[in-house]
PDB file of C-alpha atoms in Angstrom:
ATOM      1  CA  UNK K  67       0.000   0.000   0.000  1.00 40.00           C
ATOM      2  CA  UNK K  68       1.185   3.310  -0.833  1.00 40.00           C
ATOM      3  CA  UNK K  69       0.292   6.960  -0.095  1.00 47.00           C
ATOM      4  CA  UNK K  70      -0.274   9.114   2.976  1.00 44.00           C
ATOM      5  CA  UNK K  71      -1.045   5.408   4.808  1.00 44.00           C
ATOM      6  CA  UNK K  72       2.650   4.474   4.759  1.00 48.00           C
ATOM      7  CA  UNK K  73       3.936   7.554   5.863  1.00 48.00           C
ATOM      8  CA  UNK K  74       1.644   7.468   9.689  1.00 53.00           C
ATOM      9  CA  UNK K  75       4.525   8.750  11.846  1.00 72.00           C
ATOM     10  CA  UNK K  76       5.226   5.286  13.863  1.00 81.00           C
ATOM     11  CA  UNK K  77       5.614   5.038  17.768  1.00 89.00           C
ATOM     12  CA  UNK K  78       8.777   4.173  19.495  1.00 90.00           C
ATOM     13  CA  UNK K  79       7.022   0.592  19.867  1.00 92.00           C
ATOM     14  CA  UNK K  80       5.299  -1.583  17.617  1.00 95.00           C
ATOM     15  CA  UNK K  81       3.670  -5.021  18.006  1.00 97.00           C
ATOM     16  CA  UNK K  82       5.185  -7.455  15.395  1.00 97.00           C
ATOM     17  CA  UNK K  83       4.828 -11.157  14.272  1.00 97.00           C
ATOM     18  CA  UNK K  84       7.923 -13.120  15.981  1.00 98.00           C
ATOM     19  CA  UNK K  85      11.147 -13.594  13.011  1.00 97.00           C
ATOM     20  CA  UNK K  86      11.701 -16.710  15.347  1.00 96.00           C
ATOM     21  CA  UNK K  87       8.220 -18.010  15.865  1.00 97.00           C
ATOM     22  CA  UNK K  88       5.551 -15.919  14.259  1.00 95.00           C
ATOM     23  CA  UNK K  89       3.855 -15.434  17.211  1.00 95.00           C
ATOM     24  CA  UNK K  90       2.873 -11.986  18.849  1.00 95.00           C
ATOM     25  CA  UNK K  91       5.894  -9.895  19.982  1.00 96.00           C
ATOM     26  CA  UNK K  92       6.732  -6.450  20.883  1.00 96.00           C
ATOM     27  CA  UNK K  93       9.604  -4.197  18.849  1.00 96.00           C
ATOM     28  CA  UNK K  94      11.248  -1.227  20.240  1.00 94.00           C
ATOM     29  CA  UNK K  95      12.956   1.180  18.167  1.00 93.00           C
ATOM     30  CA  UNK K  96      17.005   1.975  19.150  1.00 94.00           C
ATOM     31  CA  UNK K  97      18.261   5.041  19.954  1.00 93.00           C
ATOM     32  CA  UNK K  98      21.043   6.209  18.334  1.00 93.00           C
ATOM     33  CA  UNK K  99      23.818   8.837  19.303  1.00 94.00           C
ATOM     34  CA  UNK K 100      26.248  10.539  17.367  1.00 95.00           C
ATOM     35  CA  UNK K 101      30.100   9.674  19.204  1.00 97.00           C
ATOM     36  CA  UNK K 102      31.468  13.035  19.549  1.00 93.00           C
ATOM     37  CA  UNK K 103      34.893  12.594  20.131  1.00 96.00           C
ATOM     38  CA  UNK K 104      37.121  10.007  18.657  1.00 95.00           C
ATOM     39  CA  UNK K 105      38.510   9.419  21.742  1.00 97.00           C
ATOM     40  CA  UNK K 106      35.199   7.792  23.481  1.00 97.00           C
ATOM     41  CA  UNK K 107      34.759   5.188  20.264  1.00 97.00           C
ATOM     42  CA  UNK K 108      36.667   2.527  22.139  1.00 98.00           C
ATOM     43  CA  UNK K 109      34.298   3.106  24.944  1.00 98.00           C
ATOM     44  CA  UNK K 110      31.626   1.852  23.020  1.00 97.00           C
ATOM     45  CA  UNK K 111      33.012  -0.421  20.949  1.00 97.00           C
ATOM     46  CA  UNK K 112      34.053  -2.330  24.125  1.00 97.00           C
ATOM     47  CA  UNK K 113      30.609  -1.731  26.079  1.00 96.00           C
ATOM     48  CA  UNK K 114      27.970  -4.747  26.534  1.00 94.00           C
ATOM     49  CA  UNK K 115      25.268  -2.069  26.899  1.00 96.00           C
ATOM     50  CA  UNK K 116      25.686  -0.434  23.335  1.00 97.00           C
ATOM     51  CA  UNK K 117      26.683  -1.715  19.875  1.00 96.00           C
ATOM     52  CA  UNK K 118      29.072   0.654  18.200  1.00 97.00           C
ATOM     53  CA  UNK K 119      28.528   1.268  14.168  1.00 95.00           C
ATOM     54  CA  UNK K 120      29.587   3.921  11.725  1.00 95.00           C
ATOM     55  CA  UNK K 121      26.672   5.625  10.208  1.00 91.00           C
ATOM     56  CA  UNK K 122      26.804   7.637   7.042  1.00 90.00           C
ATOM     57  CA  UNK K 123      24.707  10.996   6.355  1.00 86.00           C
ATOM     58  CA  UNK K 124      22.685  12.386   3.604  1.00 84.00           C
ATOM     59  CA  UNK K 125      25.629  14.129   1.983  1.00 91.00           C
ATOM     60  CA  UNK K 126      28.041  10.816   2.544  1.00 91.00           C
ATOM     61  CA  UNK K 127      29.747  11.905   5.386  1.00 93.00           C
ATOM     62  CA  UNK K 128      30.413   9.121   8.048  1.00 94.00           C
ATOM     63  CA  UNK K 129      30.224   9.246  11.487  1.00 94.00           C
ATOM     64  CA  UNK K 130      30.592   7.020  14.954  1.00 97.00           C
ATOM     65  CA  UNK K 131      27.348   6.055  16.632  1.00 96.00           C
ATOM     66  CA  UNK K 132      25.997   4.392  19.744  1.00 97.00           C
ATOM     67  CA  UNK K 133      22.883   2.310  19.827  1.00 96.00           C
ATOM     68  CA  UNK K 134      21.492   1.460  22.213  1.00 96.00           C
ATOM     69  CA  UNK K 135      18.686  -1.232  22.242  1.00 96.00           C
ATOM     70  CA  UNK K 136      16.221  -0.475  25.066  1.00 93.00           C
ATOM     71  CA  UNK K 137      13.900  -3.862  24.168  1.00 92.00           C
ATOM     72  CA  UNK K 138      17.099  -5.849  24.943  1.00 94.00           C
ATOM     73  CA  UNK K 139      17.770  -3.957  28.448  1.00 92.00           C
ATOM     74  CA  UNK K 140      14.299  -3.907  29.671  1.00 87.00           C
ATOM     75  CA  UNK K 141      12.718  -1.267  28.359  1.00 87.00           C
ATOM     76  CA  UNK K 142      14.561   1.191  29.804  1.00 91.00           C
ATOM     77  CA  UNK K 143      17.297   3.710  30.279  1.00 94.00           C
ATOM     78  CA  UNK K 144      18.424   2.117  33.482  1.00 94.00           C
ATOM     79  CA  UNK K 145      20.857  -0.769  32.433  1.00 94.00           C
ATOM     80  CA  UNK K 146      23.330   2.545  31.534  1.00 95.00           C
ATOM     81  CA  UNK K 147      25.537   3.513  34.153  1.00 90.00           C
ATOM     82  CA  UNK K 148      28.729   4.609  33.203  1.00 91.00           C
ATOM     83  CA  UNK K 149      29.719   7.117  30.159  1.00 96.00           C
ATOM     84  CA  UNK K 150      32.062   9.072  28.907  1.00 96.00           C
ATOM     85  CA  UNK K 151      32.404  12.810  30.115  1.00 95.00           C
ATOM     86  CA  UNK K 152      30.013  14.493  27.902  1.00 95.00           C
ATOM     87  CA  UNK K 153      27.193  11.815  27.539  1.00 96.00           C
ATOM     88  CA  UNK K 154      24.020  10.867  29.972  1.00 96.00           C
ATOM     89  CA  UNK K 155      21.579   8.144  29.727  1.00 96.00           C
ATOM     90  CA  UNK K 156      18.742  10.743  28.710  1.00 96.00           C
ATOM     91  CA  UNK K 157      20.925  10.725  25.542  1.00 94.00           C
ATOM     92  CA  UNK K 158      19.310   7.719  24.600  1.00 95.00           C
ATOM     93  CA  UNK K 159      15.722   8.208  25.708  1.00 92.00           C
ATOM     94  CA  UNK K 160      12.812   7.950  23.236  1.00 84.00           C
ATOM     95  CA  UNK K 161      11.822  11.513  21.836  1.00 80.00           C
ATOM     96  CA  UNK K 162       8.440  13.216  23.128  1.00 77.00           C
ATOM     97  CA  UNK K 163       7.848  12.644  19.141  1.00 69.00           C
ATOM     98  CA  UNK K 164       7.223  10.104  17.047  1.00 61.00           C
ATOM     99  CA  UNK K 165      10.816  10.164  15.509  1.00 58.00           C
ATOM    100  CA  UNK K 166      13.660   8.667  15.602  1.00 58.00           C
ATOM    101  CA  UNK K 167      17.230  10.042  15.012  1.00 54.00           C
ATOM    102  CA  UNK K 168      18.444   7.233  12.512  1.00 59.00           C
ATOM    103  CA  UNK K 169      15.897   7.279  10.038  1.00 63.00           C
ATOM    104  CA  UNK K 170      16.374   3.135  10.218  1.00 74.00           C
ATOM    105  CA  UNK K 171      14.208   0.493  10.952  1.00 88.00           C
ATOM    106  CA  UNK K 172      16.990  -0.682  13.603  1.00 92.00           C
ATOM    107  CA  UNK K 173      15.508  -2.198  16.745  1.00 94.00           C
ATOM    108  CA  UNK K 174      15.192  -5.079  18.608  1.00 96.00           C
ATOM    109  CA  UNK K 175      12.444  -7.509  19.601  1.00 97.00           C
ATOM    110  CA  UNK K 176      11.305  -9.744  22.470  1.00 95.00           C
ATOM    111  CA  UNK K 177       9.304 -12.142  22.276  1.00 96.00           C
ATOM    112  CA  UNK K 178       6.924 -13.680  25.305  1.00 91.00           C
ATOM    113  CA  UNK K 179       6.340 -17.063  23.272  1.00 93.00           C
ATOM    114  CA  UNK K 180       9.428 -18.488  22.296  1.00 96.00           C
ATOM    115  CA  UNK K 181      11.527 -16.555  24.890  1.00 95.00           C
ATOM    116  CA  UNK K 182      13.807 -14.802  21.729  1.00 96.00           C
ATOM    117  CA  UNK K 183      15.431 -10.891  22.067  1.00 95.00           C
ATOM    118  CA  UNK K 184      17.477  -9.791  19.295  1.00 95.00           C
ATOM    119  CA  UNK K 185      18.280  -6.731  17.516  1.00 96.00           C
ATOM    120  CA  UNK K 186      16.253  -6.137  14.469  1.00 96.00           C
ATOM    121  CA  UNK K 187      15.440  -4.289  11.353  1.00 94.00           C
ATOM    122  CA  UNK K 188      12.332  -3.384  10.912  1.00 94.00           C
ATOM    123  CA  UNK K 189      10.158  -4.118   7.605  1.00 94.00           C
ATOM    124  CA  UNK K 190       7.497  -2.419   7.960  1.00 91.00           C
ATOM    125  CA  UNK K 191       4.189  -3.098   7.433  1.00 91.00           C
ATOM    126  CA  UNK K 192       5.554  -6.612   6.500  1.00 94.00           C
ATOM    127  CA  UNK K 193       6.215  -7.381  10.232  1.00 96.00           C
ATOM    128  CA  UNK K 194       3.275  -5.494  11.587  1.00 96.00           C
ATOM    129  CA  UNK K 195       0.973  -8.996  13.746  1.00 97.00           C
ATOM    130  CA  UNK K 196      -2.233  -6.595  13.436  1.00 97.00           C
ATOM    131  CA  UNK K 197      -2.073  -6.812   9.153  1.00 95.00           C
ATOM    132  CA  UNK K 198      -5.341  -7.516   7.090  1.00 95.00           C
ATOM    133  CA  UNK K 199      -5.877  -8.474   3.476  1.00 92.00           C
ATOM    134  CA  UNK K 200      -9.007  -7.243   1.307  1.00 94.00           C
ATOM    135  CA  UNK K 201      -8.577  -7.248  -2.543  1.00 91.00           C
ATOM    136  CA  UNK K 202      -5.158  -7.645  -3.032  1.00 91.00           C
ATOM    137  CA  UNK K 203      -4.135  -4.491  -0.343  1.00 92.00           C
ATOM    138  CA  UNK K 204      -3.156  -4.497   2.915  1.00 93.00           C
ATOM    139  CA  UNK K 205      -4.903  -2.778   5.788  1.00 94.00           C
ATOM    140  CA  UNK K 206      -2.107  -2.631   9.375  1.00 95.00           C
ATOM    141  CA  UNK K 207      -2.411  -1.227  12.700  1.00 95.00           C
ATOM    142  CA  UNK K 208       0.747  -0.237  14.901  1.00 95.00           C
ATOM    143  CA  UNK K 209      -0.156  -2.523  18.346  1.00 96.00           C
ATOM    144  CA  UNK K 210      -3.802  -3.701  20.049  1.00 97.00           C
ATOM    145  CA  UNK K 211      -4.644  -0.351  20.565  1.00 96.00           C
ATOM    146  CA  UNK K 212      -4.887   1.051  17.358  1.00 95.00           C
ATOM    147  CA  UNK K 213      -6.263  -2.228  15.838  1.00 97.00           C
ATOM    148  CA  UNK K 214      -9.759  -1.690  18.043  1.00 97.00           C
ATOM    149  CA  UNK K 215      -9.853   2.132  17.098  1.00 96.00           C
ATOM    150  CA  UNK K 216      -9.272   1.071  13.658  1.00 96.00           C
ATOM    151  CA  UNK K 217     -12.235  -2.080  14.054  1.00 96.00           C
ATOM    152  CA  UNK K 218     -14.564   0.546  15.377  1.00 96.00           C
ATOM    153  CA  UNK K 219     -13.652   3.301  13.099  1.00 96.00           C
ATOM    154  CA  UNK K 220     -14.790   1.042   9.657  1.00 95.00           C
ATOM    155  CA  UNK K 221     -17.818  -0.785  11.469  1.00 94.00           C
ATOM    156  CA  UNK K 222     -18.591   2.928  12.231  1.00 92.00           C
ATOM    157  CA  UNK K 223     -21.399   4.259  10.362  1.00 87.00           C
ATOM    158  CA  UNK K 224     -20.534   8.070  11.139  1.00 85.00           C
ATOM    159  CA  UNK K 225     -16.737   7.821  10.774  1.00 84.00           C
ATOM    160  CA  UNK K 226     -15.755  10.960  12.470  1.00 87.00           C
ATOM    161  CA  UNK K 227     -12.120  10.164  13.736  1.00 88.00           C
ATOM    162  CA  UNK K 228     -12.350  12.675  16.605  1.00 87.00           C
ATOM    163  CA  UNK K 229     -13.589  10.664  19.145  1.00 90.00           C
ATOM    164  CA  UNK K 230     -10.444   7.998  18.709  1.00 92.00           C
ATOM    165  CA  UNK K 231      -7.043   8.435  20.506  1.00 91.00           C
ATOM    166  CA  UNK K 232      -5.334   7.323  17.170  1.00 91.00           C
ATOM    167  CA  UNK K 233      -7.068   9.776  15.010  1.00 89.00           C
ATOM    168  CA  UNK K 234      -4.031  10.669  13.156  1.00 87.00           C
ATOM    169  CA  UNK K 235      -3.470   7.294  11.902  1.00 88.00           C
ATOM    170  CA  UNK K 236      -7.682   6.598  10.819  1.00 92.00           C
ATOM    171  CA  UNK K 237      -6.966   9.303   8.382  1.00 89.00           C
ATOM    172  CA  UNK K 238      -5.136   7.849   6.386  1.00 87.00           C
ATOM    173  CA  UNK K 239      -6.945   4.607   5.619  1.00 91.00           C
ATOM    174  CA  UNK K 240      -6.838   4.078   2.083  1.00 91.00           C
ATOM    175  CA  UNK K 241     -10.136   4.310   0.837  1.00 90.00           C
ATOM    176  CA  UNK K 242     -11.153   0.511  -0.112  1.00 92.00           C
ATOM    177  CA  UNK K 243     -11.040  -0.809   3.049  1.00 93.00           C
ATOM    178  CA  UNK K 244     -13.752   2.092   3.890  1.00 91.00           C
ATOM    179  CA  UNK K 245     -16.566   1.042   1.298  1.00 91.00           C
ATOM    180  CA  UNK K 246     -19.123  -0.277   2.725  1.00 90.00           C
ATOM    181  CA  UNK K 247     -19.051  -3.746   0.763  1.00 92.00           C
ATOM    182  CA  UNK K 248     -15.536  -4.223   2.634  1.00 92.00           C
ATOM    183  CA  UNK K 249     -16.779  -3.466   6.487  1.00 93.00           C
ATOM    184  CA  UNK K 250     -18.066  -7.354   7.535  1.00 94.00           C
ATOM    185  CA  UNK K 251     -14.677  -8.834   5.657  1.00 95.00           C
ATOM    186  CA  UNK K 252     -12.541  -6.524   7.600  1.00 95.00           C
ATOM    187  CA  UNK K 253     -14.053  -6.063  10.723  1.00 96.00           C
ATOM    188  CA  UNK K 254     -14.601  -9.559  11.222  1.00 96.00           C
ATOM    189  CA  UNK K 255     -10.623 -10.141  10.129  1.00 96.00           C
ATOM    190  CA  UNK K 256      -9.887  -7.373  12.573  1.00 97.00           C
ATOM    191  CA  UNK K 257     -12.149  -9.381  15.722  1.00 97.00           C
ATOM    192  CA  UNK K 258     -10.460 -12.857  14.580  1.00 96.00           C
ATOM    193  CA  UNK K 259      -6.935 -10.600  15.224  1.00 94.00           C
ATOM    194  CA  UNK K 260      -7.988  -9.505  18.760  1.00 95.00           C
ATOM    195  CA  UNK K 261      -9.388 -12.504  20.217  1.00 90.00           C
TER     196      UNK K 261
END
C-alpha cells in the first residue's frame, strides 16, 4: 500500500509477528547517538550495553554512533551507568515525538512465546501482527490499541475520527477498506486478530 497510509509517523514501539516463531511480539525502536569525540569510540566499541557502528549521512559523510537497544535492556534507560564525560543516559531516551534520530528500521524484539530478544530491522508493514488483506491491499495497525480504534472506526457508520485516541493514523486509511461492501470482511478479520 502506498500513499499518505505508509507515511503514519510510527511510535517508538510496535507489536510485530515473531522472526523466530511468528507469534505476537513487541519491537522497540534503538536510539542512536552521534560519538562526539574520537577518543570515546573505544568506549563503546568495548561496552555490553551499546553496539558501536559507523553511520553515514545524507551528503556521505560518516560518522561514529551508539545504539542502544532499550527492548534488549528492559525497556529502559536504566541498564546505563557509566559514560564518557560528555554523555548521559537521557541521551538515549525515546523523543516526546514520534521520531527517531536514525531514520532506520533498527531495533530489537522480544518475544513472550518463544523466549527470543534480538536486535532487528524493521520491515514495515511486512512485520506489523495486526495486518489484514481485502482485494489484493493491505490494511495494518501499529499494536492492540490502534487495531480496536481502527475495528470501530470502519464498522462505524458516522466515521468521524475525533472521538479515537489514534485519530491521526484513521486518516489515512486508504479508501477501499472504507466502502461499505468491505466493512463485515474486515471487521470480522480485525475481531479474529484480537481474540
Amino acid at each position: 500500500m502506498t500513499g499518505t497510509y505508509d507515511w503514519n509517523p510510527m511510535p517508538h514501539k510496535v507489536e510485530i509477528k515473531c522472526p523466530a516463531c511468528g507469534g505476537h511480539c513487541v519491537f522497540k525502536f534503538a536510539e542512536v547517538v552521534k560519538i562526539t569525540l574520537k577518543k570515546d569510540v573505544p568506549f563503546f566499541e568495548q561496552s555490553d550495553t551499546f553496539e558501536y557502528s559507523m553511520f553515514k549521512d545524507s551528503c556521505g559523510h560518516k560518522w561514529h554512533g551508539a545504539i542502544y537497544f532499550a527492548n534488549l535492556h528492559g525497556g529502559s534507560i536504566n541498564a546505563i551507568t557509566s559514560l564518557p564525560d560528555g554523555y548521559s543516559p537521557e541521551n538515549w531516551s525515546h523523543s516526546k515525538y514520534l521520531t527517531r534520530n536514525h531514520g532506520l528500521g533498527l531495533g530489537a524484539f522480544s518475544c513472550s512465546h518463544c523466549q527470543t530478544r534480538k536486535p532487528y530491522i524493521l520491515q514495515w508493514p511486512q512485520d506489523a501482527y495486526y495486518s489484514f488483506s481485502y482485494k489484493g491491499e493491505v490494511l495494518w495497525a501499529f499494536n492492540r490499541e490502534s487495531a480496536v480504534d481502527l475495528r470501530d472506526y470502519i464498522a462505524s457508520n458516522e466515521r468521524k475520527t475525533g472521538k479515537f485516541k489514534w485519530a491521526s493514523f484513521l486518516l489515512h486509511i486508504p479508501t477501499v477498506f472504507k466502502k461499505q461492501n468491505a466493512r463485515d470482511n474486515i471487521v470480522k478479520q480485525i475481531n479474529k486478530v484480537l481474540a
